[in-house]
Amino acid sequence: MINKNRLFYGSCLALLTTAFAFTVIAGIAFSVKTEFVLTNAQLGVFTGVFFIGFTISQAIFSPLCDIIGMRWIVRGAFVTHVAGAILIMTSQGYAVAVAGSLCAGLGAGLVEAGCNPLVAALYPDNKTSKLNHFHMWFPYGNLIAAILLTLVFAQLGAGWRSQLLLVLVPALGYGVMMFSAPFPQTEGVSAGVSVGQSFKALFAPIMIIMLPMMLLTASMELPPSSWVPSVLKAGGINGLLVFGFVFGIMGTLRLLAGPVVRVLTPTGILFTGAILATLGLYLFSMAETTLMAFLTAAIWAAGIAYFWPTMLGYVSERNPKSGALGLGVMGAVGMLAAFFVTPWLGGVADDKGHDVLSTGVVVEIFQEVTTTFPSIAEDAGSQAEDIMAVNTTTQDVLNEYSQSGELPRGATMQALRAVSGSGVDADVVGRAQEQLNPADNEGGRLSFRTLAPFGFILILVFGILLIRDLRAGGYRAEKIGSE
């Protein structure tokens, strides 16, 4: 017998696991960058590969959902969630950490591939509201994780590796709830819709419009979210608390989705969200104090809150024959955009941050490194090779500076990170960090501003869809067979 509550709350716990993984990966990004001496672009790969893992599992298993069933997909999510957490926790190098982030992303994608059609099948007459209620556990999960990391793990002085334990706890919980539970058939299978018909529905006009919009809505939400903690931390602001604040607003708004959907309709929600997200992201990019960070983040959070679940609900209600495949493709497209945009924002941050550096101060720092680090390395034992590698990095930058008269973009920021993370007990290390932090903060915030104008495309398209609905007498959800 199908137990709706067990399956729905088990799905919520699975999404909570995804949220914990996302928050922990974003939260440890600064520590991972320091320990493995990464550029912002490399760090963007570490955080962004989570999205490509999501995309891969969505692309492979969403078309198979009607064939193999949702139960096996959810089981796969449990296995990959656990494996990803363990890989990152035990990583001794950049490659293994990236593999762990990829694996965690695979688990996240499998949760979406299995649980979105599950919720739609459990509540066929209330898809948009229930999908919002299900997806509220992603922002609430980020809020809970941020609080635990800030108030518990930080107070205990726990290292970044131990934070991965947060992912394992809810993973074991939904594994117990979902492994043996009977699952219903997908909505498409129950209605007799073939896989071929679902593929054909992917080319419906509404899908041709909404897939590019999913690229943009996901880009406005996920990549900036993953950068918030490290960008604000570099500016002396507790970015993890702002991160949690953003997702607290998102979760609460999704909890209230029922009446909001009834008043605004899904199209009205998307149009309003596009306006707030664009304005909020632009204002957030100018936040230089803790108060302004919270205030402007609130506007941005209100804008992006309904994007993901409402996009899914809209497609499921306006193009129901696309079924689990349509939901999966929408999610995969969103995460694929996030994968490419996240490292792109990192590259923009490195480029913009370079302009904040004081050339004279940086040159003095590097000259002091090349003078003092070789002698320090002589007594450093096993650390000598790493110290000399830092020395070589700074010397290469100085050589290019002497030839061109300008510090090389990208390489200079990376050399400062190498000095800052060298572990050498010297005043020059602190001075390198003093140059690096403002550059990382300014560059990160300007990367947000670079992304904001894409929101005008969303405002235009969602505005046209809203006007079309109003002229037709209002929003109408379609059901399979109603035509």
PDB file of N, CA, C and O in Angstrom, residues 92-131:
ATOM      1  N   GLN A  92      42.962  14.114  -0.058  1.00  0.00           N
ATOM      2  CA  GLN A  92      44.282  14.657   0.245  1.00  0.00           C
ATOM      3  C   GLN A  92      44.806  15.518  -0.896  1.00  0.00           C
ATOM      4  O   GLN A  92      45.963  15.932  -0.887  1.00  0.00           O
ATOM      5  N   GLY A  93      43.948  15.758  -1.864  1.00  0.00           N
ATOM      6  CA  GLY A  93      44.338  16.583  -2.999  1.00  0.00           C
ATOM      7  C   GLY A  93      43.123  17.135  -3.715  1.00  0.00           C
ATOM      8  O   GLY A  93      41.981  16.714  -3.471  1.00  0.00           O
ATOM      9  N   TYR A  94      43.366  18.058  -4.620  1.00  0.00           N
ATOM     10  CA  TYR A  94      42.297  18.757  -5.331  1.00  0.00           C
ATOM     11  C   TYR A  94      41.426  17.806  -6.151  1.00  0.00           C
ATOM     12  O   TYR A  94      40.193  17.908  -6.143  1.00  0.00           O
ATOM     13  N   ALA A  95      42.050  16.846  -6.842  1.00  0.00           N
ATOM     14  CA  ALA A  95      41.304  15.972  -7.744  1.00  0.00           C
ATOM     15  C   ALA A  95      40.275  15.130  -6.999  1.00  0.00           C
ATOM     16  O   ALA A  95      39.139  14.972  -7.457  1.00  0.00           O
ATOM     17  N   VAL A  96      40.657  14.588  -5.862  1.00  0.00           N
ATOM     18  CA  VAL A  96      39.722  13.755  -5.093  1.00  0.00           C
ATOM     19  C   VAL A  96      38.593  14.600  -4.526  1.00  0.00           C
ATOM     20  O   VAL A  96      37.432  14.173  -4.489  1.00  0.00           O
ATOM     21  N   ALA A  97      38.915  15.804  -4.097  1.00  0.00           N
ATOM     22  CA  ALA A  97      37.872  16.708  -3.595  1.00  0.00           C
ATOM     23  C   ALA A  97      36.861  17.030  -4.690  1.00  0.00           C
ATOM     24  O   ALA A  97      35.649  17.053  -4.452  1.00  0.00           O
ATOM     25  N   VAL A  98      37.354  17.279  -5.900  1.00  0.00           N
ATOM     26  CA  VAL A  98      36.461  17.537  -7.029  1.00  0.00           C
ATOM     27  C   VAL A  98      35.604  16.307  -7.323  1.00  0.00           C
ATOM     28  O   VAL A  98      34.406  16.424  -7.594  1.00  0.00           O
ATOM     29  N   ALA A  99      36.216  15.111  -7.251  1.00  0.00           N
ATOM     30  CA  ALA A  99      35.457  13.874  -7.487  1.00  0.00           C
ATOM     31  C   ALA A  99      34.342  13.714  -6.451  1.00  0.00           C
ATOM     32  O   ALA A  99      33.235  13.273  -6.778  1.00  0.00           O
ATOM     33  N   GLY A 100      34.629  14.070  -5.210  1.00  0.00           N
ATOM     34  CA  GLY A 100      33.609  13.996  -4.172  1.00  0.00           C
ATOM     35  C   GLY A 100      32.473  14.965  -4.419  1.00  0.00           C
ATOM     36  O   GLY A 100      31.293  14.624  -4.239  1.00  0.00           O
ATOM     37  N   SER A 101      32.806  16.185  -4.852  1.00  0.00           N
ATOM     38  CA  SER A 101      31.780  17.171  -5.162  1.00  0.00           C
ATOM     39  C   SER A 101      30.925  16.701  -6.336  1.00  0.00           C
ATOM     40  O   SER A 101      29.702  16.856  -6.336  1.00  0.00           O
ATOM     41  N   LEU A 102      31.574  16.086  -7.326  1.00  0.00           N
ATOM     42  CA  LEU A 102      30.852  15.523  -8.469  1.00  0.00           C
ATOM     43  C   LEU A 102      29.887  14.436  -8.017  1.00  0.00           C
ATOM     44  O   LEU A 102      28.725  14.389  -8.439  1.00  0.00           O
ATOM     45  N   CYS A 103      30.361  13.557  -7.140  1.00  0.00           N
ATOM     46  CA  CYS A 103      29.540  12.452  -6.656  1.00  0.00           C
ATOM     47  C   CYS A 103      28.344  12.967  -5.854  1.00  0.00           C
ATOM     48  O   CYS A 103      27.218  12.466  -5.995  1.00  0.00           O
ATOM     49  N   ALA A 104      28.576  13.957  -5.016  1.00  0.00           N
ATOM     50  CA  ALA A 104      27.473  14.554  -4.259  1.00  0.00           C
ATOM     51  C   ALA A 104      26.451  15.174  -5.206  1.00  0.00           C
ATOM     52  O   ALA A 104      25.236  15.108  -4.965  1.00  0.00           O
ATOM     53  N   GLY A 105      26.935  15.767  -6.293  1.00  0.00           N
ATOM     54  CA  GLY A 105      26.041  16.322  -7.298  1.00  0.00           C
ATOM     55  C   GLY A 105      25.224  15.251  -8.000  1.00  0.00           C
ATOM     56  O   GLY A 105      24.047  15.457  -8.325  1.00  0.00           O
ATOM     57  N   LEU A 106      25.846  14.093  -8.240  1.00  0.00           N
ATOM     58  CA  LEU A 106      25.102  12.971  -8.824  1.00  0.00           C
ATOM     59  C   LEU A 106      23.933  12.583  -7.912  1.00  0.00           C
ATOM     60  O   LEU A 106      22.821  12.326  -8.383  1.00  0.00           O
ATOM     61  N   GLY A 107      24.200  12.541  -6.601  1.00  0.00           N
ATOM     62  CA  GLY A 107      23.133  12.228  -5.649  1.00  0.00           C
ATOM     63  C   GLY A 107      22.026  13.261  -5.678  1.00  0.00           C
ATOM     64  O   GLY A 107      20.840  12.926  -5.652  1.00  0.00           O
ATOM     65  N   ALA A 108      22.412  14.540  -5.775  1.00  0.00           N
ATOM     66  CA  ALA A 108      21.416  15.605  -5.829  1.00  0.00           C
ATOM     67  C   ALA A 108      20.542  15.476  -7.075  1.00  0.00           C
ATOM     68  O   ALA A 108      19.318  15.652  -7.019  1.00  0.00           O
ATOM     69  N   GLY A 109      21.172  15.159  -8.200  1.00  0.00           N
ATOM     70  CA  GLY A 109      20.412  14.997  -9.439  1.00  0.00           C
ATOM     71  C   GLY A 109      19.467  13.818  -9.384  1.00  0.00           C
ATOM     72  O   GLY A 109      18.348  13.873  -9.911  1.00  0.00           O
ATOM     73  N   LEU A 110      19.897  12.742  -8.750  1.00  0.00           N
ATOM     74  CA  LEU A 110      19.031  11.566  -8.632  1.00  0.00           C
ATOM     75  C   LEU A 110      17.837  11.844  -7.725  1.00  0.00           C
ATOM     76  O   LEU A 110      16.739  11.320  -7.948  1.00  0.00           O
ATOM     77  N   VAL A 111      18.047  12.662  -6.693  1.00  0.00           N
ATOM     78  CA  VAL A 111      16.913  13.069  -5.850  1.00  0.00           C
ATOM     79  C   VAL A 111      15.887  13.813  -6.697  1.00  0.00           C
ATOM     80  O   VAL A 111      14.675  13.551  -6.619  1.00  0.00           O
ATOM     81  N   GLU A 112      16.361  14.744  -7.523  1.00  0.00           N
ATOM     82  CA  GLU A 112      15.444  15.495  -8.379  1.00  0.00           C
ATOM     83  C   GLU A 112      14.783  14.583  -9.408  1.00  0.00           C
ATOM     84  O   GLU A 112      13.575  14.696  -9.668  1.00  0.00           O
ATOM     85  N   ALA A 113      15.578  13.696 -10.011  1.00  0.00           N
ATOM     86  CA  ALA A 113      15.043  12.820 -11.056  1.00  0.00           C
ATOM     87  C   ALA A 113      13.986  11.870 -10.509  1.00  0.00           C
ATOM     88  O   ALA A 113      13.036  11.516 -11.219  1.00  0.00           O
ATOM     89  N   GLY A 114      14.132  11.445  -9.253  1.00  0.00           N
ATOM     90  CA  GLY A 114      13.179  10.509  -8.676  1.00  0.00           C
ATOM     91  C   GLY A 114      12.061  11.162  -7.894  1.00  0.00           C
ATOM     92  O   GLY A 114      10.906  10.717  -7.964  1.00  0.00           O
ATOM     93  N   CYS A 115      12.369  12.208  -7.147  1.00  0.00           N
ATOM     94  CA  CYS A 115      11.388  12.774  -6.208  1.00  0.00           C
ATOM     95  C   CYS A 115      10.459  13.808  -6.829  1.00  0.00           C
ATOM     96  O   CYS A 115       9.311  13.946  -6.393  1.00  0.00           O
ATOM     97  N   ASN A 116      10.918  14.555  -7.843  1.00  0.00           N
ATOM     98  CA  ASN A 116      10.000  15.493  -8.495  1.00  0.00           C
ATOM     99  C   ASN A 116       8.814  14.776  -9.136  1.00  0.00           C
ATOM    100  O   ASN A 116       7.659  15.146  -8.893  1.00  0.00           O
ATOM    101  N   PRO A 117       9.045  13.746  -9.963  1.00  0.00           N
ATOM    102  CA  PRO A 117       7.888  13.013 -10.503  1.00  0.00           C
ATOM    103  C   PRO A 117       7.114  12.260  -9.418  1.00  0.00           C
ATOM    104  O   PRO A 117       5.909  12.047  -9.568  1.00  0.00           O
ATOM    105  N   LEU A 118       7.782  11.885  -8.329  1.00  0.00           N
ATOM    106  CA  LEU A 118       7.080  11.224  -7.231  1.00  0.00           C
ATOM    107  C   LEU A 118       6.068  12.172  -6.597  1.00  0.00           C
ATOM    108  O   LEU A 118       4.905  11.802  -6.359  1.00  0.00           O
ATOM    109  N   VAL A 119       6.490  13.409  -6.322  1.00  0.00           N
ATOM    110  CA  VAL A 119       5.572  14.393  -5.744  1.00  0.00           C
ATOM    111  C   VAL A 119       4.427  14.692  -6.711  1.00  0.00           C
ATOM    112  O   VAL A 119       3.262  14.808  -6.307  1.00  0.00           O
ATOM    113  N   ALA A 120       4.745  14.812  -8.004  1.00  0.00           N
ATOM    114  CA  ALA A 120       3.703  15.063  -9.001  1.00  0.00           C
ATOM    115  C   ALA A 120       2.705  13.912  -9.058  1.00  0.00           C
ATOM    116  O   ALA A 120       1.503  14.129  -9.234  1.00  0.00           O
ATOM    117  N   ALA A 121       3.205  12.670  -8.911  1.00  0.00           N
ATOM    118  CA  ALA A 121       2.319  11.497  -8.933  1.00  0.00           C
ATOM    119  C   ALA A 121       1.473  11.405  -7.669  1.00  0.00           C
ATOM    120  O   ALA A 121       0.318  10.977  -7.711  1.00  0.00           O
ATOM    121  N   LEU A 122       2.033  11.800  -6.527  1.00  0.00           N
ATOM    122  CA  LEU A 122       1.298  11.743  -5.262  1.00  0.00           C
ATOM    123  C   LEU A 122       0.218  12.820  -5.185  1.00  0.00           C
ATOM    124  O   LEU A 122      -0.835  12.609  -4.563  1.00  0.00           O
ATOM    125  N   TYR A 123       0.474  13.994  -5.814  1.00  0.00           N
ATOM    126  CA  TYR A 123      -0.463  15.123  -5.710  1.00  0.00           C
ATOM    127  C   TYR A 123      -0.749  15.695  -7.103  1.00  0.00           C
ATOM    128  O   TYR A 123      -0.365  16.824  -7.412  1.00  0.00           O
ATOM    129  N   PRO A 124      -1.432  14.944  -7.972  1.00  0.00           N
ATOM    130  CA  PRO A 124      -1.636  15.374  -9.361  1.00  0.00           C
ATOM    131  C   PRO A 124      -2.495  16.626  -9.506  1.00  0.00           C
ATOM    132  O   PRO A 124      -2.413  17.300 -10.533  1.00  0.00           O
ATOM    133  N   ASP A 125      -3.314  16.966  -8.512  1.00  0.00           N
ATOM    134  CA  ASP A 125      -4.194  18.135  -8.603  1.00  0.00           C
ATOM    135  C   ASP A 125      -3.626  19.373  -7.933  1.00  0.00           C
ATOM    136  O   ASP A 125      -4.293  20.409  -7.889  1.00  0.00           O
ATOM    137  N   ASN A 126      -2.412  19.269  -7.404  1.00  0.00           N
ATOM    138  CA  ASN A 126      -1.840  20.396  -6.662  1.00  0.00           C
ATOM    139  C   ASN A 126      -0.325  20.428  -6.847  1.00  0.00           C
ATOM    140  O   ASN A 126       0.429  20.548  -5.886  1.00  0.00           O
ATOM    141  N   LYS A 127       0.121  20.328  -8.082  1.00  0.00           N
ATOM    142  CA  LYS A 127       1.542  20.114  -8.351  1.00  0.00           C
ATOM    143  C   LYS A 127       2.422  21.306  -7.945  1.00  0.00           C
ATOM    144  O   LYS A 127       3.433  21.131  -7.256  1.00  0.00           O
ATOM    145  N   THR A 128       2.063  22.499  -8.399  1.00  0.00           N
ATOM    146  CA  THR A 128       2.937  23.647  -8.148  1.00  0.00           C
ATOM    147  C   THR A 128       3.112  23.910  -6.655  1.00  0.00           C
ATOM    148  O   THR A 128       4.226  24.128  -6.167  1.00  0.00           O
ATOM    149  N   SER A 129       1.998  23.866  -5.895  1.00  0.00           N
ATOM    150  CA  SER A 129       2.092  24.114  -4.449  1.00  0.00           C
ATOM    151  C   SER A 129       2.901  23.036  -3.749  1.00  0.00           C
ATOM    152  O   SER A 129       3.777  23.326  -2.922  1.00  0.00           O
ATOM    153  N   LYS A 130       2.642  21.760  -4.074  1.00  0.00           N
ATOM    154  CA  LYS A 130       3.351  20.666  -3.393  1.00  0.00           C
ATOM    155  C   LYS A 130       4.815  20.608  -3.803  1.00  0.00           C
ATOM    156  O   LYS A 130       5.673  20.261  -2.988  1.00  0.00           O
ATOM    157  N   LEU A 131       5.114  20.943  -5.050  1.00  0.00           N
ATOM    158  CA  LEU A 131       6.521  21.000  -5.447  1.00  0.00           C
ATOM    159  C   LEU A 131       7.241  22.122  -4.708  1.00  0.00           C
ATOM    160  O   LEU A 131       8.417  21.988  -4.353  1.00  0.00           O
TER     161      LEU A 131
END
